[in-house]
XYZ file of C-alpha atoms in Angstrom:
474
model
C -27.310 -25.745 -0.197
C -25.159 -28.278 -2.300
C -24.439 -31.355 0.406
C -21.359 -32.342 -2.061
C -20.020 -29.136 -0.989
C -20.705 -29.600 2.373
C -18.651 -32.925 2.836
C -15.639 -31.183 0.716
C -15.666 -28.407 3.020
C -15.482 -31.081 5.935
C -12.688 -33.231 4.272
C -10.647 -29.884 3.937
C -11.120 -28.489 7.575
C -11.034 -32.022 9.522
C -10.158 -34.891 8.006
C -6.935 -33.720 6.922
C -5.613 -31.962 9.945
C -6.700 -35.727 11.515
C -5.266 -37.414 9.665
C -1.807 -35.028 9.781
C -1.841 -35.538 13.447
C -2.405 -39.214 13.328
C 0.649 -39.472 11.105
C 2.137 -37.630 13.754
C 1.950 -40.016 16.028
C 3.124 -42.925 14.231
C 5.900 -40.955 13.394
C 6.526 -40.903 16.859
C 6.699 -44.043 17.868
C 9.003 -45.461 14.674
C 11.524 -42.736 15.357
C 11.547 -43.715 19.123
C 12.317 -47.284 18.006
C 15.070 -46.363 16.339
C 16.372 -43.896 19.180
C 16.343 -46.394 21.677
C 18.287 -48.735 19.140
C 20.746 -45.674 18.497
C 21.221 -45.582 22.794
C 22.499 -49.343 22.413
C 25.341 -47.767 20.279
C 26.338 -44.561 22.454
C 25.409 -46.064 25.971
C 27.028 -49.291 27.884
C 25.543 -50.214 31.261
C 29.218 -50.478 32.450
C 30.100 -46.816 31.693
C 28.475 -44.338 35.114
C 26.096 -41.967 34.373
C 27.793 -38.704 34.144
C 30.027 -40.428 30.936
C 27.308 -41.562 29.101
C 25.742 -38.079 28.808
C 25.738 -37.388 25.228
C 24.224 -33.773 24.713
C 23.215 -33.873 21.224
C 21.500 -37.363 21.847
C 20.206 -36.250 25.192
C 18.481 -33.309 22.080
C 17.285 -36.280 19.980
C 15.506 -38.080 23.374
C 14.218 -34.843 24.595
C 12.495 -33.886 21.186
C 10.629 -37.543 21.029
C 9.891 -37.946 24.180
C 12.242 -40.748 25.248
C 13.303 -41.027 28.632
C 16.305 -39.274 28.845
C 17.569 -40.357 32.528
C 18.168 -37.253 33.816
C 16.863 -35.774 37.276
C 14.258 -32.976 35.295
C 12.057 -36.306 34.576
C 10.230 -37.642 31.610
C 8.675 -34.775 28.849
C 5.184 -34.977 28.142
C 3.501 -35.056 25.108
C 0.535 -32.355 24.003
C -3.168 -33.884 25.385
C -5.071 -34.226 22.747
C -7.628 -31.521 24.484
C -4.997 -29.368 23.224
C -5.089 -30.681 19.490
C -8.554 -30.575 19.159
C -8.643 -26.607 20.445
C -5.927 -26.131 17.420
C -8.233 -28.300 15.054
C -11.074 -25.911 16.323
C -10.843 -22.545 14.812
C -8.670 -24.189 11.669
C -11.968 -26.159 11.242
C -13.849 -22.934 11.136
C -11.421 -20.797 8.847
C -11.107 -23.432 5.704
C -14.528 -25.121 6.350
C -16.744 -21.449 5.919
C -14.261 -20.039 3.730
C -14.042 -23.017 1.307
C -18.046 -23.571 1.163
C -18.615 -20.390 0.454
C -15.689 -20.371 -2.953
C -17.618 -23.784 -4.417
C -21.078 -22.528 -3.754
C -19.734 -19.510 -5.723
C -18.119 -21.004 -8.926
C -21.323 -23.559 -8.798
C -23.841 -20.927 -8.573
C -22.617 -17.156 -9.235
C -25.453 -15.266 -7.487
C -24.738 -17.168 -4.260
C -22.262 -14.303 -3.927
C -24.973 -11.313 -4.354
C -27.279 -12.730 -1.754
C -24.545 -13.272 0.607
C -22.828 -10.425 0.085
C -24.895 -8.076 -1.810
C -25.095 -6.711 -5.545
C -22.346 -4.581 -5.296
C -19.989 -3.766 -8.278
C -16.676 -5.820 -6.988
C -17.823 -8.891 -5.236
C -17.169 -11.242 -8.558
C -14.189 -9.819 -8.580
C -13.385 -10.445 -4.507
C -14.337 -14.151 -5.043
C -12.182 -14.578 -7.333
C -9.421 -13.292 -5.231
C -10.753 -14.740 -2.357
C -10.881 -18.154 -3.832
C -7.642 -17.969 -5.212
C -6.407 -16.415 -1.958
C -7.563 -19.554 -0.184
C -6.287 -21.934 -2.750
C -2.815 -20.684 -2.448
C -3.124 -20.631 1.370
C -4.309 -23.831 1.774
C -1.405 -25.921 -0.275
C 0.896 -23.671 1.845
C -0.802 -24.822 5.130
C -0.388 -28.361 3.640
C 3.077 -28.056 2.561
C 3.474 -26.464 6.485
C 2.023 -29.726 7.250
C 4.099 -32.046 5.630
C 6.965 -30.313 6.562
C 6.561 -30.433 10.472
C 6.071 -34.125 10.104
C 8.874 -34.331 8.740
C 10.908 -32.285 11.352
C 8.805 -33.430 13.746
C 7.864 -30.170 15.349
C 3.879 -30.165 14.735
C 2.128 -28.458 17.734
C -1.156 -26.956 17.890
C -0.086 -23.271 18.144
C 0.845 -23.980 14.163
C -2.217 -25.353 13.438
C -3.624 -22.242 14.867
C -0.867 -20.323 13.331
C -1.663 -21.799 9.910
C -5.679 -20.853 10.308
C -4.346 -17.050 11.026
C -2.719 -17.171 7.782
C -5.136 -18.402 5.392
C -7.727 -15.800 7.172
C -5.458 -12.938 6.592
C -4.425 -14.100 2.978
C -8.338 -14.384 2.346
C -8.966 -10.835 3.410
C -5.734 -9.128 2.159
C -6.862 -10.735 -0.866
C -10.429 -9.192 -0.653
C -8.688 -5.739 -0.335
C -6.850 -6.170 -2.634
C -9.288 -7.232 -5.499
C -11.409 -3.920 -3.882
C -8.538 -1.623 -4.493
C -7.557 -3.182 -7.867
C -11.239 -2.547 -9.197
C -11.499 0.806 -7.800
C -8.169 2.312 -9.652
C -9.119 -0.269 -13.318
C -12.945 -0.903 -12.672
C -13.905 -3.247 -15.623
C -12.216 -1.433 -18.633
C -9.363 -3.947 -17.899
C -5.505 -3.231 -17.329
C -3.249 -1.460 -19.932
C -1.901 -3.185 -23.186
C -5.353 -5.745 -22.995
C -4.642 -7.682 -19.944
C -7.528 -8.773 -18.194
C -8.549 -8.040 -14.029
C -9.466 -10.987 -12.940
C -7.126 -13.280 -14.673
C -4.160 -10.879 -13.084
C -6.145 -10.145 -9.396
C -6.164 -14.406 -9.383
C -2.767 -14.742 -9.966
C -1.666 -12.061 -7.651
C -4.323 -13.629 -5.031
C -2.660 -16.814 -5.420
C 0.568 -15.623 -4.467
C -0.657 -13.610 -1.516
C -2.288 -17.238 -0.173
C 1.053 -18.942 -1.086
C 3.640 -16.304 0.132
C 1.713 -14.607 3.172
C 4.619 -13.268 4.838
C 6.217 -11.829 1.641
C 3.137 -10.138 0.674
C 2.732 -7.948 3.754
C 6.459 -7.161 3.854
C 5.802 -6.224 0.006
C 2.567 -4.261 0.733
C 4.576 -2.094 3.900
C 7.734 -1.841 1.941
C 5.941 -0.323 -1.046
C 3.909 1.649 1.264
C 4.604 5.695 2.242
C 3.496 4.558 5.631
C 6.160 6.512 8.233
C 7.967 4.895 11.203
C 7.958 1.777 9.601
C 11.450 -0.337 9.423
C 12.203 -1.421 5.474
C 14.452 -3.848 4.616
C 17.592 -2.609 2.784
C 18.159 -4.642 -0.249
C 21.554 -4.200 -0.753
C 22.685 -6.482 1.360
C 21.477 -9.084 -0.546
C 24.288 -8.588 -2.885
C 26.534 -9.541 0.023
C 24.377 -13.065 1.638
C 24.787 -15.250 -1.423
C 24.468 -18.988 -0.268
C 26.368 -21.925 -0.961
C 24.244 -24.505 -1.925
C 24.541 -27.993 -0.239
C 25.379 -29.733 -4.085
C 29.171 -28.822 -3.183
C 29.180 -31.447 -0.670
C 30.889 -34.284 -2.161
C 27.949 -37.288 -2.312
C 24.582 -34.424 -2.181
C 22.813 -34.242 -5.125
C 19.622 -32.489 -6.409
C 17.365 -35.437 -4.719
C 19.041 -35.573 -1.796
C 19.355 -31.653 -1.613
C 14.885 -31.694 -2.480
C 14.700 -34.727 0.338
C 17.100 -32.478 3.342
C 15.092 -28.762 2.302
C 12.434 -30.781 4.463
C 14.397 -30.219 7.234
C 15.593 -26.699 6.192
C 18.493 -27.607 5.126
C 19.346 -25.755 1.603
C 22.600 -24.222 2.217
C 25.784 -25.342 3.766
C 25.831 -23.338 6.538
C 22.197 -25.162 7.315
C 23.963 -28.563 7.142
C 27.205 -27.186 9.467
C 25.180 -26.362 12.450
C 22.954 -29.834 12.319
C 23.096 -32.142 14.553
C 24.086 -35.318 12.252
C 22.275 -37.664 15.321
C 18.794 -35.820 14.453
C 19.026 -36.201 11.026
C 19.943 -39.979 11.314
C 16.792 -40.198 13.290
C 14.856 -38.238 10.813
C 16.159 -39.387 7.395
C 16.894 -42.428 5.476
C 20.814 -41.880 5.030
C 23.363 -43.696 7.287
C 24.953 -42.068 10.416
C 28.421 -42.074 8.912
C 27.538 -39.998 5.953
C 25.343 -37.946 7.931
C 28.932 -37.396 9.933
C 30.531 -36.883 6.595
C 28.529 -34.408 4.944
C 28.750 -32.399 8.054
C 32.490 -32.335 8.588
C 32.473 -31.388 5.376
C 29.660 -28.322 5.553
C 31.855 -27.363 8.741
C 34.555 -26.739 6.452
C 33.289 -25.075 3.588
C 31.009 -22.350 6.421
C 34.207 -22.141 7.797
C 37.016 -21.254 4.751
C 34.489 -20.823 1.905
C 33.612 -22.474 -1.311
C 36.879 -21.575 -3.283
C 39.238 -22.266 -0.307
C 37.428 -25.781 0.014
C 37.278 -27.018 -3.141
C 40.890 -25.742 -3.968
C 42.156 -27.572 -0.982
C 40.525 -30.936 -1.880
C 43.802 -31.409 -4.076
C 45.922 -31.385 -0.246
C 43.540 -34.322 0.612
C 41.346 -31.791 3.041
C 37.984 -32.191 2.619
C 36.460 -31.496 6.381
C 37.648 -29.529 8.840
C 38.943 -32.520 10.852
C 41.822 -32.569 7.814
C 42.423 -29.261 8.559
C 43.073 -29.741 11.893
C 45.212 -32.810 11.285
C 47.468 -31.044 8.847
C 47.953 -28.216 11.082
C 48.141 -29.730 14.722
C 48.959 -33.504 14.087
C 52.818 -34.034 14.359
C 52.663 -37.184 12.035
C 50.906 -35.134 9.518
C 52.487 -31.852 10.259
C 54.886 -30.623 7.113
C 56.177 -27.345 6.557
C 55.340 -26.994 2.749
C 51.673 -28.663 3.448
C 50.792 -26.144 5.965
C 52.327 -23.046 3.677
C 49.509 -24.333 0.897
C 47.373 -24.526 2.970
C 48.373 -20.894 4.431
C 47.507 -19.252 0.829
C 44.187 -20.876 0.657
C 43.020 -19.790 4.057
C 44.887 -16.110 4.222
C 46.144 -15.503 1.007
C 43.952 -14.516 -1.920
C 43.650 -16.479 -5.650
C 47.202 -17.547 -6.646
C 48.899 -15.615 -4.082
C 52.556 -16.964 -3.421
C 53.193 -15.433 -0.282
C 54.768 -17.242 2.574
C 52.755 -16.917 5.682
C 54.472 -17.719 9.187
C 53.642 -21.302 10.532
C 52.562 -19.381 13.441
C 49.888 -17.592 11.934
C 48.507 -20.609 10.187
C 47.955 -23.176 12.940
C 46.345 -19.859 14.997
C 44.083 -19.210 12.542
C 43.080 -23.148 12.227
C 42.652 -23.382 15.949
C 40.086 -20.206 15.738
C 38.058 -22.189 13.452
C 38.089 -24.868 15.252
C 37.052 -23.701 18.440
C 32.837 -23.218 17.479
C 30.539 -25.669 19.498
C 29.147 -27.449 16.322
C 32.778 -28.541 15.953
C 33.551 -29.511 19.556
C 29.420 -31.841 19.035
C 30.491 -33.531 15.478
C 34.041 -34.478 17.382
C 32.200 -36.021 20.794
C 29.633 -37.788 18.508
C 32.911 -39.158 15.768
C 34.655 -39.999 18.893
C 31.656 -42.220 20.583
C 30.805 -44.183 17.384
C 34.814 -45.036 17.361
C 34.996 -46.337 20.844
C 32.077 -49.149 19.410
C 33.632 -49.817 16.373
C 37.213 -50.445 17.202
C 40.104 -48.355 18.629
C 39.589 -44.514 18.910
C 40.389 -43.008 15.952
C 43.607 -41.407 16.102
C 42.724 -37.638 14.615
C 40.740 -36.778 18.017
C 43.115 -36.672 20.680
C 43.412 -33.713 23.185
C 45.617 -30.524 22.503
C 46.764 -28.471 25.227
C 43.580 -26.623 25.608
C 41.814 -30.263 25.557
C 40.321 -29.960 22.095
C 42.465 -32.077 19.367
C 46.711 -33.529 19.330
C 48.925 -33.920 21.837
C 51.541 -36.056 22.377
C 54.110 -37.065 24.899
C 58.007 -38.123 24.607
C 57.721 -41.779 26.420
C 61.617 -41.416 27.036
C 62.462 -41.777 30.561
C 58.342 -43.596 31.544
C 58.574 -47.280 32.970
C 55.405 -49.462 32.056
C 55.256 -51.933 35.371
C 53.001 -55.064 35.290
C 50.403 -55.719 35.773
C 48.863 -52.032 35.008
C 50.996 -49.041 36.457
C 53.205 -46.564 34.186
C 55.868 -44.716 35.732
C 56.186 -41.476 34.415
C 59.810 -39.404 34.165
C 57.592 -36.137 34.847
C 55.261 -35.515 37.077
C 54.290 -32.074 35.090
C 52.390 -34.183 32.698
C 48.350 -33.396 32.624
C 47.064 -37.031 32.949
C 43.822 -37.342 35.002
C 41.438 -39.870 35.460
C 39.498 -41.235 33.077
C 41.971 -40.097 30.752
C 42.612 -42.393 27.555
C 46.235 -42.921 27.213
C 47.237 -44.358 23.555
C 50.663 -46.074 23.036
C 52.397 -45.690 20.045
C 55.986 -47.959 20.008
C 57.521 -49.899 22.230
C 56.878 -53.485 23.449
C 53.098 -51.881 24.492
C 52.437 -50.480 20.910
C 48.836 -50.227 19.648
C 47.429 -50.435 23.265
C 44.754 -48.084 24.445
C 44.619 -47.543 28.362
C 41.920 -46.006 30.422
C 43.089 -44.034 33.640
C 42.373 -45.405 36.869
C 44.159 -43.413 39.370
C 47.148 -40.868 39.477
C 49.258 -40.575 42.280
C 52.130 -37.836 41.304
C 54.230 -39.627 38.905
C 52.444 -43.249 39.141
C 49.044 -43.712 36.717
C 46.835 -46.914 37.371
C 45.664 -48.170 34.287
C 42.880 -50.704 33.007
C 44.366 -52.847 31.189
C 47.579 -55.269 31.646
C 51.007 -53.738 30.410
C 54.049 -55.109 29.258
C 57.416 -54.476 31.138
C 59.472 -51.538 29.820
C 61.826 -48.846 31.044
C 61.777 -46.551 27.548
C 65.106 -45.477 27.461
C 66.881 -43.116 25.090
C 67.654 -46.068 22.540
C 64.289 -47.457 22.696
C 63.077 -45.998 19.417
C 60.713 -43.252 18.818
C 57.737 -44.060 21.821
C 55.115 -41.520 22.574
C 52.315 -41.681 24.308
C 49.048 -39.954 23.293
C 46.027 -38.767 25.779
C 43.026 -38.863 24.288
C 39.724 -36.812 25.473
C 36.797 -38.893 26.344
């Protein structure tokens, strides 16, 4: 019994898994840090409770165990009992499995008194010990990768241990197999067994989860559901390079978070990934908007539109739904991208268009990427002007000011009282003696509206100029 092998075998099986879920830890902590700075930012002591709810921070809180406010009370952490069962049979899998591989490439006939003398043990260790090699810088990859994403638990410590111990002995069987069909006489054209059972061993440690849907696909086994293929032909991916300001490295640094494609970076929620990565939250916010659009039109239609100044989906939406950026010939161009095929000149009704732009915009990871855009706004200056309320409360709308009388010190008469303007409301001026001013609803009684915030006298006639006055949704 070799003691150096007996401390590697220790180093693999504890001291790394330790050490993983120290990291852990501190990972923990520095994230929470910057949470709770990130809170500062979306939350004012002055705002109640029920308007500082932020669900995709609320996600961000809940996932690091911040105190989220909320009634259900704080989250717990996992008790380290519950780590060291994990660590327990992990420790037993690599440990016995990796002694056992050194003791054998240190001193062959370790193997025959273990095992026996029989014909295809060399052969087994070899797969065996390339089987857990391959496994192992999996598990470790596995590892690295839930630190990143923060989602390390001790059901995949467990998890990983169950898949080195089936690579090992799918390995084994396999190596069996392979030298019951070739025996020692080698493969055809000169190639030899074990180099080819190592290789092939690797890859079943590496790539557990292909290799069994390999073995049953290739298999004559009945009732067993295959995979068809084809399809594949049909799921190409967009990679995320087509962002505008992604790259290779930054492409390697997000695939930590499982984000490869574009449809990946659509659906993520831009606050995590502040919290988890080095890049700033208004890229973050960028890159999304932008991912939104091309999951939502496609690669062609996006990067043919970048010409109409549209690059996320928030353009999109301006151009189609916006009256200052609303223009017949825009919205026709932007028609033939979105319904039309490659340089079709068809005229498509402006109907059509702006129905088809407001079915893309109504998806939830839309509706999150416009709340979180629209709190970051309201810190750093007025609210920015692309995320006002349609009439189905998602994006534009826009009243007429002719006939509304802005009273001091902070009431606003208004000529209808069929106008939707509810508390808490934002009402945005645009013209007029009150231009630029941004007004938070305090009350509505019929046609009067109570108002934060001091207004200038006006009666908006029909000779007062073009005056309308935008709601915005909080």
């Amino acid at each position: 019994m070799d003691p150096l092998s007996l401390v590697v075998a220790f180093l693999l099986s504890l001291v790394v898994p330790v050490i993983v879920i120290a990291i852990r830890q501190t990972v923990k902590l520095h994230r929470g840090e910057i949470i709770q700075d990130l809170a500062a930012v979306f939350h004012s002591a002055k705002e109640p409770e029920s308007e500082r709810l932020i669900p995709s921070f609320e996600f961000v809180k809940f996932k690091y165990f911040v105190p989220t406010g909320l009634e259900r009370g704080q989250r717990q952490d996992f008790q380290v009992w519950a780590w060291g069962v994990a660590v327990f049979p992990f420790f037993l899998v690599v440990s016995s499995t990796s002694y056992i591989c050194i003791e054998f490439f240190q001193y062959p006939p370790f193997a025959d008194a273990l095992f026996g003398t029989h014909a295809p043990v060399a052969l087994c260790m070899i797969a065996v010990s390339a089987a857990f090699c391959g496994g192992y810088l999996n598990s470790i990859r596995a590892l690295t990768q839930s630190i990143q994403n923060f989602d390390l638990s001790p059901s995949l410590i467990v998890a990983l241990a169950t898949q080195i111990f089936s690579a090992v002995v799918l390995a084994a069987i396999f190596a069996y197999a392979v030298h019951a069909i070739y025996g020692t006489s080698g493969l055809p054209k000169g190639v030899g067994v074990p180099q080819v059972v190592a290789v092939l061993a690797f890859a079943i440690g590496f790539f557990p989860d292909a290799a069994q849907r390999t073995l049953v696909g290739r298999s004559k086994l009945k009732n067993f559901k295959r995979e068809n293929l084809s399809v594949y032909k049909y799921t190409l991916a967009t990679p995320v390079e087509l962002i505008d300001g992604i790259d290779t490295e930054i492409r390697n640094r997000l695939s930590d978070f499982h984000i490869e494609t574009t449809q990946n970076l659509a659906t993520a929620n831009p606050l995590m990934l502040f919290v988890e990565t080095p890049f700033g939250v208004y890229q973050i916010m960028d890159w999304v908007a932008q991912a939104q659009l091309c999951a939502s039109v496609g690669a062609e239609a996006m990067t043919s539109m970048w010409k109409l100044g549209v690059r996320t989906l928030f353009d999109l939406e301006r151009a189609a739904l916006d009256e200052r950026c609303r223009h017949p010939e825009l919205l026709q161009s932007i028609g033939r991208h979105l319904l039309g095929h490659k340089d079709d000149k068809s005229d498509f009704s402006p109907e059509a268009i702006t129905a088809n732009i407001q079915m893309r915009l109504d998806d939830p990871h839309v509706h999150r990427l416009r709340q979180i855009y629209m709190q970051v706004g309201e810190r750093i200056g007025e609210r920015h002007w692309r995320f006002l309320t349609r009439d189905d409360g998602i994006s534009p709308r826009s009243y007429d000011a002719t006939g509304i009388v802005f009273q001091t010190p902070n009431r606003i008469r208004l000529a209808d009282s069929g106008i939707d303007i509810r508390p808490n409301d934002y009402l945005a001026v645009v013209g007029g003696k009150n231009n630029g001013k941004l007004l938070k609803v305090g009350g509505v009684d019929r046609t009067l509206v109570t108002v934060d915030k001091d207004v200038i006298d006006e009666d908006v006639g029909p000779d007062a100029g073009s005056v309308r006055l935008f709601r915005i949704n909080p």
